[in-house]
PDB file of C-alpha atoms in Angstrom:
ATOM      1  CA  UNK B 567      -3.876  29.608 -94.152  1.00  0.00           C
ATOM      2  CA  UNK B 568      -3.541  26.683 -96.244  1.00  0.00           C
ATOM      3  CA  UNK B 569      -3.209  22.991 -95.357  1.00  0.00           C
ATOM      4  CA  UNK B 570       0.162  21.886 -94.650  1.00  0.00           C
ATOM      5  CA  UNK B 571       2.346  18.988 -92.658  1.00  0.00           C
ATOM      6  CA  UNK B 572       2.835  18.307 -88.691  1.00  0.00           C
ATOM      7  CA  UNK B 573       5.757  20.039 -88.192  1.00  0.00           C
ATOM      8  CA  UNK B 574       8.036  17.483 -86.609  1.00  0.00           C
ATOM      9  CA  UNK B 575       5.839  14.237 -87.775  1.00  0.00           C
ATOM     10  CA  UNK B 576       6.702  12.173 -90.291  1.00  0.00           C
ATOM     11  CA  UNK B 577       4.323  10.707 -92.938  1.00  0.00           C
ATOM     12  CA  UNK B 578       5.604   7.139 -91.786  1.00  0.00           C
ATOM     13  CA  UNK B 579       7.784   5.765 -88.549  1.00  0.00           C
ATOM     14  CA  UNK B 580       8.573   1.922 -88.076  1.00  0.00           C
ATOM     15  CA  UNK B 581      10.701   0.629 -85.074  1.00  0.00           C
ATOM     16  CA  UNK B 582      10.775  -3.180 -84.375  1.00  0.00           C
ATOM     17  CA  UNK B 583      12.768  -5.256 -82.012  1.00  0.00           C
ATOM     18  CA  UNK B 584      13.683  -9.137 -81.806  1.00  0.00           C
ATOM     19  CA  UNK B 585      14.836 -10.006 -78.687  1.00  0.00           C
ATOM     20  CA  UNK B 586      16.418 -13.631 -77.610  1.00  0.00           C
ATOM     21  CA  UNK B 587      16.559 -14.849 -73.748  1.00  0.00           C
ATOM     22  CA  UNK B 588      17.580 -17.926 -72.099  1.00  0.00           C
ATOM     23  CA  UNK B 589      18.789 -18.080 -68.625  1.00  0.00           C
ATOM     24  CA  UNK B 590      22.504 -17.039 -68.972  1.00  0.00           C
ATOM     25  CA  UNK B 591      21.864 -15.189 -72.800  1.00  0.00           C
ATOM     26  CA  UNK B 592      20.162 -12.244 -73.867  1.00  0.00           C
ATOM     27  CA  UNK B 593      20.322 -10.503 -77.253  1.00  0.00           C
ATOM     28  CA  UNK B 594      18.320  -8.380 -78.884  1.00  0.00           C
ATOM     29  CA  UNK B 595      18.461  -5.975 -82.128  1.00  0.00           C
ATOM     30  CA  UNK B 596      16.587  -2.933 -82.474  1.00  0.00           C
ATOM     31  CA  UNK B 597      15.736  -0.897 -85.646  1.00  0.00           C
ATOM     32  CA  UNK B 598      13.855   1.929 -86.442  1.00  0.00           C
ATOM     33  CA  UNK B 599      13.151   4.331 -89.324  1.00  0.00           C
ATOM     34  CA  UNK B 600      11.492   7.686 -90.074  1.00  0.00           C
ATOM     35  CA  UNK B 601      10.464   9.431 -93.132  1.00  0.00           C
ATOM     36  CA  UNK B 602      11.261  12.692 -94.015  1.00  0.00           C
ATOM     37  CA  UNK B 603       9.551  15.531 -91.921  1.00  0.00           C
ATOM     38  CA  UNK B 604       9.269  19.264 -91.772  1.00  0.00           C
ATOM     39  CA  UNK B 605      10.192  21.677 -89.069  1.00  0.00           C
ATOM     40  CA  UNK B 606       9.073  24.636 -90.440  1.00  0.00           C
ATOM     41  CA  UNK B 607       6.809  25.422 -93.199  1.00  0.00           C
ATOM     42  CA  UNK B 608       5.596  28.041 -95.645  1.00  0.00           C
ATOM     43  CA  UNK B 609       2.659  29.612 -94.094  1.00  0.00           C
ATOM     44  CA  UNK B 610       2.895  32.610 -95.866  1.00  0.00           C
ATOM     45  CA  UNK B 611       4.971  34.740 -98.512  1.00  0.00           C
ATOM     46  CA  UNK B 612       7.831  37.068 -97.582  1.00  0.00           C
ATOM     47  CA  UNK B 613       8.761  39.838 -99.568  1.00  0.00           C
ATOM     48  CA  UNK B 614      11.676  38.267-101.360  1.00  0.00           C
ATOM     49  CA  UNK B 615      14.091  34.920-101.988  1.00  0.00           C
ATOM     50  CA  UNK B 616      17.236  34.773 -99.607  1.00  0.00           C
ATOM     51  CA  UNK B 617      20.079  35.880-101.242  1.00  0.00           C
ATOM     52  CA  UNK B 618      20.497  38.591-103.919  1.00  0.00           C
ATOM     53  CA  UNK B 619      17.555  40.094-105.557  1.00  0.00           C
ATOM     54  CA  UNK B 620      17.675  39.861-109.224  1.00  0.00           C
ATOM     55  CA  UNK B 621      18.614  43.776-108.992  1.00  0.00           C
ATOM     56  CA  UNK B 622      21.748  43.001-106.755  1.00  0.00           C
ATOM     57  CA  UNK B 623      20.329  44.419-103.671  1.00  0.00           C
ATOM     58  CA  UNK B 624      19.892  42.016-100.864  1.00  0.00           C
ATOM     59  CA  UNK B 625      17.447  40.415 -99.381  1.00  0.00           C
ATOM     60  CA  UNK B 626      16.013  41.422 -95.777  1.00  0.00           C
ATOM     61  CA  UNK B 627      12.713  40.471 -95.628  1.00  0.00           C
ATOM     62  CA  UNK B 628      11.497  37.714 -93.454  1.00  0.00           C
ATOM     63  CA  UNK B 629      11.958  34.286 -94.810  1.00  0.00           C
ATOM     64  CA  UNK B 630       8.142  33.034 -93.615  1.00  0.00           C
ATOM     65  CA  UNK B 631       8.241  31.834 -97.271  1.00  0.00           C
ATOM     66  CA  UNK B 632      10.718  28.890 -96.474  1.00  0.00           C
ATOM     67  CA  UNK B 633      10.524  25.319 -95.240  1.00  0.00           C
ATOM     68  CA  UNK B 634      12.933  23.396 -93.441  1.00  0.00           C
ATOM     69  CA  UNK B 635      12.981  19.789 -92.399  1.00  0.00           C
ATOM     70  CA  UNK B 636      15.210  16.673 -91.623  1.00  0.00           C
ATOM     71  CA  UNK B 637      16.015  14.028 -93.803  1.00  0.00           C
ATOM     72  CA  UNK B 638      15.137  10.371 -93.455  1.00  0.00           C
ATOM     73  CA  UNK B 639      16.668   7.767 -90.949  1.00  0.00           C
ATOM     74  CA  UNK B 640      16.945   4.478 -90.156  1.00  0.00           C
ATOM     75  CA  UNK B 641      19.062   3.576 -86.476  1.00  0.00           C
ATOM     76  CA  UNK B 642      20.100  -0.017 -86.086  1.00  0.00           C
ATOM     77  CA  UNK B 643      20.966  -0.921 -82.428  1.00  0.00           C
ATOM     78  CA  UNK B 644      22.091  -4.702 -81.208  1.00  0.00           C
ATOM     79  CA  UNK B 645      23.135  -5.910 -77.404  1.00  0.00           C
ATOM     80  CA  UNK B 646      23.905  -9.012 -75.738  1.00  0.00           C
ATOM     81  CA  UNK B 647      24.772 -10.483 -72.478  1.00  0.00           C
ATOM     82  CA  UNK B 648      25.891 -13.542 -71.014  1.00  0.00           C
ATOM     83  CA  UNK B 649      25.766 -14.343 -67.904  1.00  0.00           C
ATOM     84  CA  UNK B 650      28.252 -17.886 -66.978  1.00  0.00           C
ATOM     85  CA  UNK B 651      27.780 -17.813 -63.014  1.00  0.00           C
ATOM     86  CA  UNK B 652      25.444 -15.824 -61.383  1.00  0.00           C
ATOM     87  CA  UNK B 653      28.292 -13.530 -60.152  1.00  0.00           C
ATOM     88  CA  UNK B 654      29.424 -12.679 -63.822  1.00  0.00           C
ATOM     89  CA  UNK B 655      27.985 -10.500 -66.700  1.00  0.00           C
ATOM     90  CA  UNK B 656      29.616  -9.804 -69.880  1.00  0.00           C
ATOM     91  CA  UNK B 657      27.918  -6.985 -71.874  1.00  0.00           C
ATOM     92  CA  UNK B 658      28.511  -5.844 -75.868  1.00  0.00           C
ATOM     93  CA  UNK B 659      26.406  -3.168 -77.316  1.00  0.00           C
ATOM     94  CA  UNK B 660      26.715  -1.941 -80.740  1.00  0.00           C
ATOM     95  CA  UNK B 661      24.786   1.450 -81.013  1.00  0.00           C
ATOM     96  CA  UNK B 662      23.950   3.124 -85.029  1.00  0.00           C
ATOM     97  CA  UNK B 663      25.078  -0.031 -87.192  1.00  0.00           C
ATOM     98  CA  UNK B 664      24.184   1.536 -90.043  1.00  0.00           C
ATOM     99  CA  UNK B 665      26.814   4.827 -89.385  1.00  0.00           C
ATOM    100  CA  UNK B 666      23.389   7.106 -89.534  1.00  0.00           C
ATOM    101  CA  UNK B 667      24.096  10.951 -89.770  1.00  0.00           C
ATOM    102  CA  UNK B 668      21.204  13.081 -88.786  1.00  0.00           C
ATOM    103  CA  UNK B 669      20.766  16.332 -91.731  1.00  0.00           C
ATOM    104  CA  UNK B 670      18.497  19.141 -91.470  1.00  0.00           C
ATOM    105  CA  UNK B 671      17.665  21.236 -94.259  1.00  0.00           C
ATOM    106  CA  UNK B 672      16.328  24.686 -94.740  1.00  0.00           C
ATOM    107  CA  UNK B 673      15.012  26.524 -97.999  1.00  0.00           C
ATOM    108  CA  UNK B 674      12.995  25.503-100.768  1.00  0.00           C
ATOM    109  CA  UNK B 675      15.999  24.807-102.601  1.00  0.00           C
ATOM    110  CA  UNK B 676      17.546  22.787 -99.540  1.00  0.00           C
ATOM    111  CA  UNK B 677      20.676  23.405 -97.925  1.00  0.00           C
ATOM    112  CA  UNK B 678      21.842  21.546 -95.499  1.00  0.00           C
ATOM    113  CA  UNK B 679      21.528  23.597 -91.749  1.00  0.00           C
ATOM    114  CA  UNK B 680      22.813  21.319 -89.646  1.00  0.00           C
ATOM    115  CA  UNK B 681      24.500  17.848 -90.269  1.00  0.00           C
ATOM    116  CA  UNK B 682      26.165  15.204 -87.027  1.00  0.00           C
ATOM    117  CA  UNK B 683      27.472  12.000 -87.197  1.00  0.00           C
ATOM    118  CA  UNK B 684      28.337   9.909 -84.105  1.00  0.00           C
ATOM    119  CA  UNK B 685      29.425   6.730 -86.332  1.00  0.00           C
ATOM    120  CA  UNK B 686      29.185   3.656 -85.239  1.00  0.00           C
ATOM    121  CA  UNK B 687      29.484   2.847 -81.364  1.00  0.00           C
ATOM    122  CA  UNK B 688      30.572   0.048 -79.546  1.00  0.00           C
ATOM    123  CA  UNK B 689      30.747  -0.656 -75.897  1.00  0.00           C
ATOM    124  CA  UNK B 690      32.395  -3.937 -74.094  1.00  0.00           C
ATOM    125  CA  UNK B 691      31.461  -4.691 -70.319  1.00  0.00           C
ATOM    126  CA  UNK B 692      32.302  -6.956 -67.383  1.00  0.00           C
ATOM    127  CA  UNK B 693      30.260  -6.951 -64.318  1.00  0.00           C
ATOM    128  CA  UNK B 694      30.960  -8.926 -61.041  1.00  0.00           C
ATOM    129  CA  UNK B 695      28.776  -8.912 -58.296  1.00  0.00           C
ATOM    130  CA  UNK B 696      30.364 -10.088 -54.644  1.00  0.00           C
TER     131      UNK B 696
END
């Protein structure tokens, strides 16, 4: 067996935060980014190519011969509160500013396996304690 990648590690990950606080403010924004990675990976040769063999006949051997990974990502989340009395809380999140979709990819010659988009998410809140 030959060398190859952690499956599910990629080569580089960065997440930083900046967070603001005072006593009736928060905010804080949150980002984070991931390289490319592999989920599976070659370890050794099947019999054939997916597909059609150059013959026509199909092919049914085992595709050990393939990789498959996901693609790279960067996730932007923000929130703040402020808080006028100490009975009242107003909350706004913003989840995936930058409308990330998450696409995984099998074969040498990728195709995409799976692909999901939640877009971008906001949420509004108001909290009173009695």
């Amino acid at each position: 067996y030959g060398d190859g990648p952690w499956l599910g590690a990629s080569p580089n990950a960065v997440n930083f935060t900046v967070y603001y606080e005072t006593e009736k403010f928060n905010a804080r924004i949150s980002a984070s980014q991931r390289d490319e990675y592999f989920t599976t990976y070659p370890l050794a040769s099947g019999n054939c190519d997916p597909g059609l063999q150059a013959n026509g006949s199909p092919c049914d051997g085992p595709l050990i011969n393939e990789t498959g990974g996901s693609k790279e990502t960067l996730n932007v989340d923000m929130s703040m509160r402020y808080s006028p009395t100490k009975n009242v809380a107003i909350t706004f999140e913003a989840q995936n500013l930058t409308d990330q979709k998450s696409e995984r990819y099998a074969y040498t010659n990728p195709v995409v396996s799976t692909y999901s988009a939640s877009g971008v998410n906001f949420k509004l809140g108001l909290r009173y304690k009695y």
